[in-house]
XYZ file of C-alpha atoms in Angstrom:
268
model
C 39.166 -37.670 12.348
C 36.077 -37.182 14.525
C 36.732 -33.441 14.681
C 36.999 -33.324 10.888
C 33.656 -35.153 10.458
C 31.966 -32.778 12.917
C 33.369 -29.812 11.022
C 32.081 -31.155 7.697
C 28.641 -31.775 9.184
C 28.530 -28.314 10.692
C 29.470 -26.696 7.398
C 26.835 -28.788 5.633
C 24.135 -27.585 8.009
C 25.287 -24.003 7.576
C 25.139 -24.315 3.775
C 21.663 -25.852 3.936
C 20.348 -22.977 6.030
C 22.087 -20.195 4.118
C 21.812 -21.450 0.534
C 19.455 -19.350 -1.654
C 18.360 -22.587 -3.312
C 16.666 -23.693 -0.118
C 13.385 -21.847 0.225
C 10.523 -22.039 2.664
C 7.339 -23.627 1.375
C 4.874 -21.178 -0.175
C 1.712 -20.956 1.986
C -1.188 -23.045 0.739
C -3.906 -21.634 2.986
C -7.120 -21.646 0.893
C -8.561 -18.211 0.135
C -12.080 -17.724 -1.175
C -12.161 -14.805 -3.575
C -14.297 -11.973 -2.287
C -14.560 -8.198 -2.394
C -16.701 -5.236 -1.513
C -19.109 -4.844 -4.405
C -19.062 -1.784 -6.599
C -21.918 0.689 -6.378
C -22.818 3.990 -8.029
C -19.814 3.692 -10.331
C -17.305 3.247 -7.513
C -15.034 0.278 -8.221
C -15.088 -2.986 -6.322
C -12.514 -3.287 -3.538
C -10.828 -6.557 -2.560
C -8.854 -4.984 0.276
C -5.181 -4.258 0.716
C -4.166 -7.800 1.732
C -5.763 -9.461 -1.305
C -4.533 -6.781 -3.665
C -0.929 -7.052 -2.478
C -0.985 -10.827 -2.890
C -2.439 -10.588 -6.388
C 0.072 -7.925 -7.369
C 2.942 -10.127 -6.177
C 1.989 -12.770 -8.731
C 0.665 -10.545 -11.499
C -2.974 -11.541 -10.956
C -5.870 -9.166 -11.590
C -9.512 -8.658 -10.697
C -10.181 -5.296 -12.321
C -8.671 -2.886 -14.789
C -8.007 0.841 -14.653
C -10.744 2.437 -12.544
C -10.155 5.744 -14.340
C -11.159 4.359 -17.734
C -14.668 3.375 -18.768
C -13.512 0.030 -20.074
C -15.112 -3.354 -19.407
C -13.690 -6.859 -19.683
C -16.351 -9.463 -20.336
C -15.611 -13.018 -19.160
C -17.698 -16.173 -19.000
C -17.211 -19.420 -17.092
C -18.138 -22.520 -19.084
C -18.419 -25.665 -16.989
C -21.011 -27.320 -19.202
C -23.243 -26.374 -22.113
C -26.827 -25.503 -21.270
C -27.994 -24.310 -24.659
C -27.261 -20.565 -24.381
C -23.674 -20.121 -25.554
C -24.564 -19.712 -29.216
C -27.083 -17.027 -28.274
C -24.367 -15.237 -26.317
C -21.922 -15.576 -29.209
C -24.529 -14.197 -31.597
C -24.884 -11.075 -29.446
C -21.127 -10.613 -29.114
C -20.718 -10.927 -32.874
C -23.530 -8.478 -33.592
C -22.184 -5.912 -31.132
C -18.513 -6.541 -31.994
C -17.612 -7.233 -28.372
C -14.660 -9.466 -27.362
C -14.855 -11.907 -24.475
C -12.861 -14.571 -22.688
C -14.439 -17.966 -22.027
C -12.920 -20.012 -19.192
C -13.580 -23.655 -20.040
C -13.304 -26.998 -18.267
C -12.373 -30.340 -19.709
C -16.008 -31.396 -19.709
C -16.947 -28.383 -21.780
C -14.173 -29.046 -24.275
C -15.230 -32.664 -24.601
C -18.966 -32.008 -24.923
C -19.266 -28.615 -26.667
C -16.610 -28.715 -29.368
C -18.571 -26.619 -31.869
C -19.012 -23.772 -29.403
C -15.324 -23.723 -28.464
C -14.267 -23.705 -32.105
C -16.678 -20.868 -32.777
C -15.286 -18.834 -29.863
C -11.807 -18.825 -31.348
C -12.958 -18.408 -34.945
C -14.850 -15.260 -33.935
C -11.860 -13.738 -32.162
C -12.551 -14.566 -28.540
C -10.043 -15.957 -26.042
C -10.378 -19.384 -24.467
C -9.016 -19.450 -20.921
C -8.237 -22.265 -18.501
C -10.742 -23.265 -15.823
C -8.995 -26.612 -15.122
C -9.939 -29.993 -16.537
C -11.941 -31.571 -13.689
C -12.740 -28.340 -11.785
C -11.102 -29.341 -8.472
C -10.142 -27.082 -5.601
C -6.561 -26.511 -6.737
C -5.408 -25.824 -3.185
C -6.313 -29.412 -2.258
C -4.349 -31.242 -4.968
C -0.597 -31.658 -5.357
C 1.628 -29.725 -7.746
C 1.680 -32.497 -10.345
C -2.127 -32.649 -10.400
C -2.382 -28.888 -10.844
C -0.032 -29.113 -13.820
C -2.015 -31.978 -15.368
C -5.278 -30.082 -14.937
C -3.933 -27.047 -16.766
C -1.961 -28.926 -19.407
C -4.925 -31.062 -20.483
C -7.170 -28.048 -21.034
C -4.458 -26.223 -22.952
C -3.643 -29.231 -25.126
C -7.245 -30.057 -25.972
C -8.040 -26.418 -26.750
C -5.125 -26.318 -29.172
C -6.198 -29.565 -30.816
C -9.746 -28.254 -31.279
C -9.081 -24.658 -32.259
C -5.425 -24.086 -33.058
C -5.144 -21.525 -30.230
C -1.448 -21.887 -29.484
C -1.188 -19.900 -26.288
C -3.303 -20.164 -23.163
C -2.299 -17.542 -20.660
C -5.304 -16.840 -18.450
C -6.511 -18.984 -15.567
C -9.633 -18.705 -13.460
C -9.451 -20.998 -10.420
C -12.434 -23.300 -9.871
C -14.901 -21.927 -7.319
C -12.690 -18.867 -6.920
C -10.532 -20.745 -4.398
C -6.792 -20.062 -4.480
C -3.699 -19.778 -2.313
C -0.286 -18.211 -2.603
C 0.979 -21.641 -3.655
C -1.491 -21.936 -6.539
C -0.793 -18.357 -7.615
C 2.902 -19.194 -7.813
C 2.353 -22.523 -9.568
C 0.201 -20.846 -12.191
C 2.632 -17.994 -12.760
C 5.552 -20.396 -13.057
C 3.549 -22.272 -15.713
C 2.988 -19.071 -17.695
C -0.538 -18.301 -16.480
C -2.115 -15.178 -15.085
C -4.904 -15.568 -12.540
C -7.941 -13.551 -13.630
C -10.510 -13.000 -10.909
C -13.452 -10.575 -11.208
C -14.930 -7.400 -9.764
C -18.546 -7.968 -10.770
C -20.587 -11.124 -10.218
C -23.852 -12.344 -8.772
C -25.694 -15.629 -8.297
C -26.449 -16.533 -11.898
C -25.489 -20.215 -12.087
C -28.565 -21.834 -10.544
C -30.333 -23.054 -13.658
C -33.487 -23.995 -11.742
C -33.738 -20.517 -10.208
C -33.666 -18.239 -13.237
C -35.586 -15.036 -12.593
C -35.855 -13.345 -15.969
C -33.555 -11.098 -17.996
C -34.156 -8.090 -15.747
C -32.552 -9.899 -12.822
C -29.293 -10.233 -14.724
C -29.533 -6.759 -16.248
C -30.171 -5.038 -12.919
C -27.359 -6.880 -11.125
C -24.880 -5.899 -13.815
C -25.952 -2.271 -14.072
C -26.035 -1.878 -10.288
C -22.422 -3.028 -9.924
C -20.852 -1.734 -13.125
C -17.779 0.456 -12.761
C -14.831 1.601 -14.880
C -12.329 -1.212 -15.320
C -14.799 -3.930 -14.353
C -14.010 -7.560 -15.058
C -17.406 -9.240 -15.304
C -17.937 -12.878 -14.417
C -21.017 -14.376 -16.053
C -21.999 -18.029 -16.476
C -23.163 -19.204 -19.879
C -25.587 -21.692 -18.313
C -27.844 -18.774 -17.360
C -30.828 -17.985 -19.574
C -31.134 -14.678 -17.721
C -27.647 -13.680 -18.857
C -28.215 -14.724 -22.449
C -31.476 -12.787 -22.660
C -30.092 -9.661 -20.964
C -26.727 -9.440 -22.698
C -27.658 -7.421 -25.775
C -29.440 -4.719 -23.773
C -26.578 -4.640 -21.244
C -24.030 -4.072 -23.990
C -26.069 -1.456 -25.839
C -26.903 0.512 -22.706
C -23.329 0.486 -21.444
C -22.081 1.659 -24.823
C -24.589 4.526 -24.643
C -23.149 5.371 -21.230
C -19.677 5.717 -22.724
C -18.218 2.299 -21.895
C -16.084 0.336 -24.333
C -15.544 -3.408 -24.235
C -11.958 -4.652 -24.266
C -10.324 -8.074 -24.234
C -7.996 -9.342 -21.527
C -5.171 -9.021 -24.041
C -5.904 -5.285 -24.183
C -5.778 -5.112 -20.401
C -2.368 -6.742 -20.179
C -0.991 -4.855 -23.154
C -1.413 -1.735 -21.016
C 0.106 -3.218 -17.868
C 3.758 -3.457 -16.904
C 3.587 -7.150 -16.227
C 6.281 -9.741 -16.837
C 4.505 -12.603 -18.602
C 6.110 -13.604 -21.916
C 3.324 -16.105 -22.666
C 0.465 -13.648 -23.092
C -2.143 -14.919 -25.533
C -1.523 -13.887 -29.129
C -3.836 -14.446 -32.037
């Protein structure tokens, strides 16, 4: 009898080790998004290690560097009085954008969010409370994303929410996997600068020059709507880039041209 019990235990251990259902934990080491900035039209470069990790989970930070296409994105943590100005410019110039919103923004700037969707823009997920997603458990990550998605739908009727920008640009392989499993694509950026300090605005030329200095084919721009500099510079940025042969595309356009397995891509 004892030999039989030992045999059963041994087989159980063997099954536990060999079973494909038993997988090692996905690494949760926090990574701060960063890259070598673009210059003179050469695209930004996040490095081989970052790019391989992003590719594994279908995440992006730039588009095709052989096409003069630009993807305009904004992060909306709170309303500072400039979003309508930005929306006015986008409407006038017929330029699409994606706005990554938090729960606070949804709760406090309903009219702006409704207008975004009504005018053909995409609302993306920036989490509800803006935590470091690598420092909260799986259930909390899901709640953060679900609440933003649900409230956006209730406000605007946007049924699908497919794009996620992690708070503070902090992520890990674990959070990449969690997001992908939930039907989200991480969207990072290849062009950004310090534009969020509302008490350190420097004038429209500061924003304009930073954008034009770093612009490159396939750029995904990250701008913050709290910036007066951005709002004041945006129209000239768009007009001058159009003159230089650039076209502005939405994230849906980017993924429509990628071989990427995500059945929950945003659809109007």
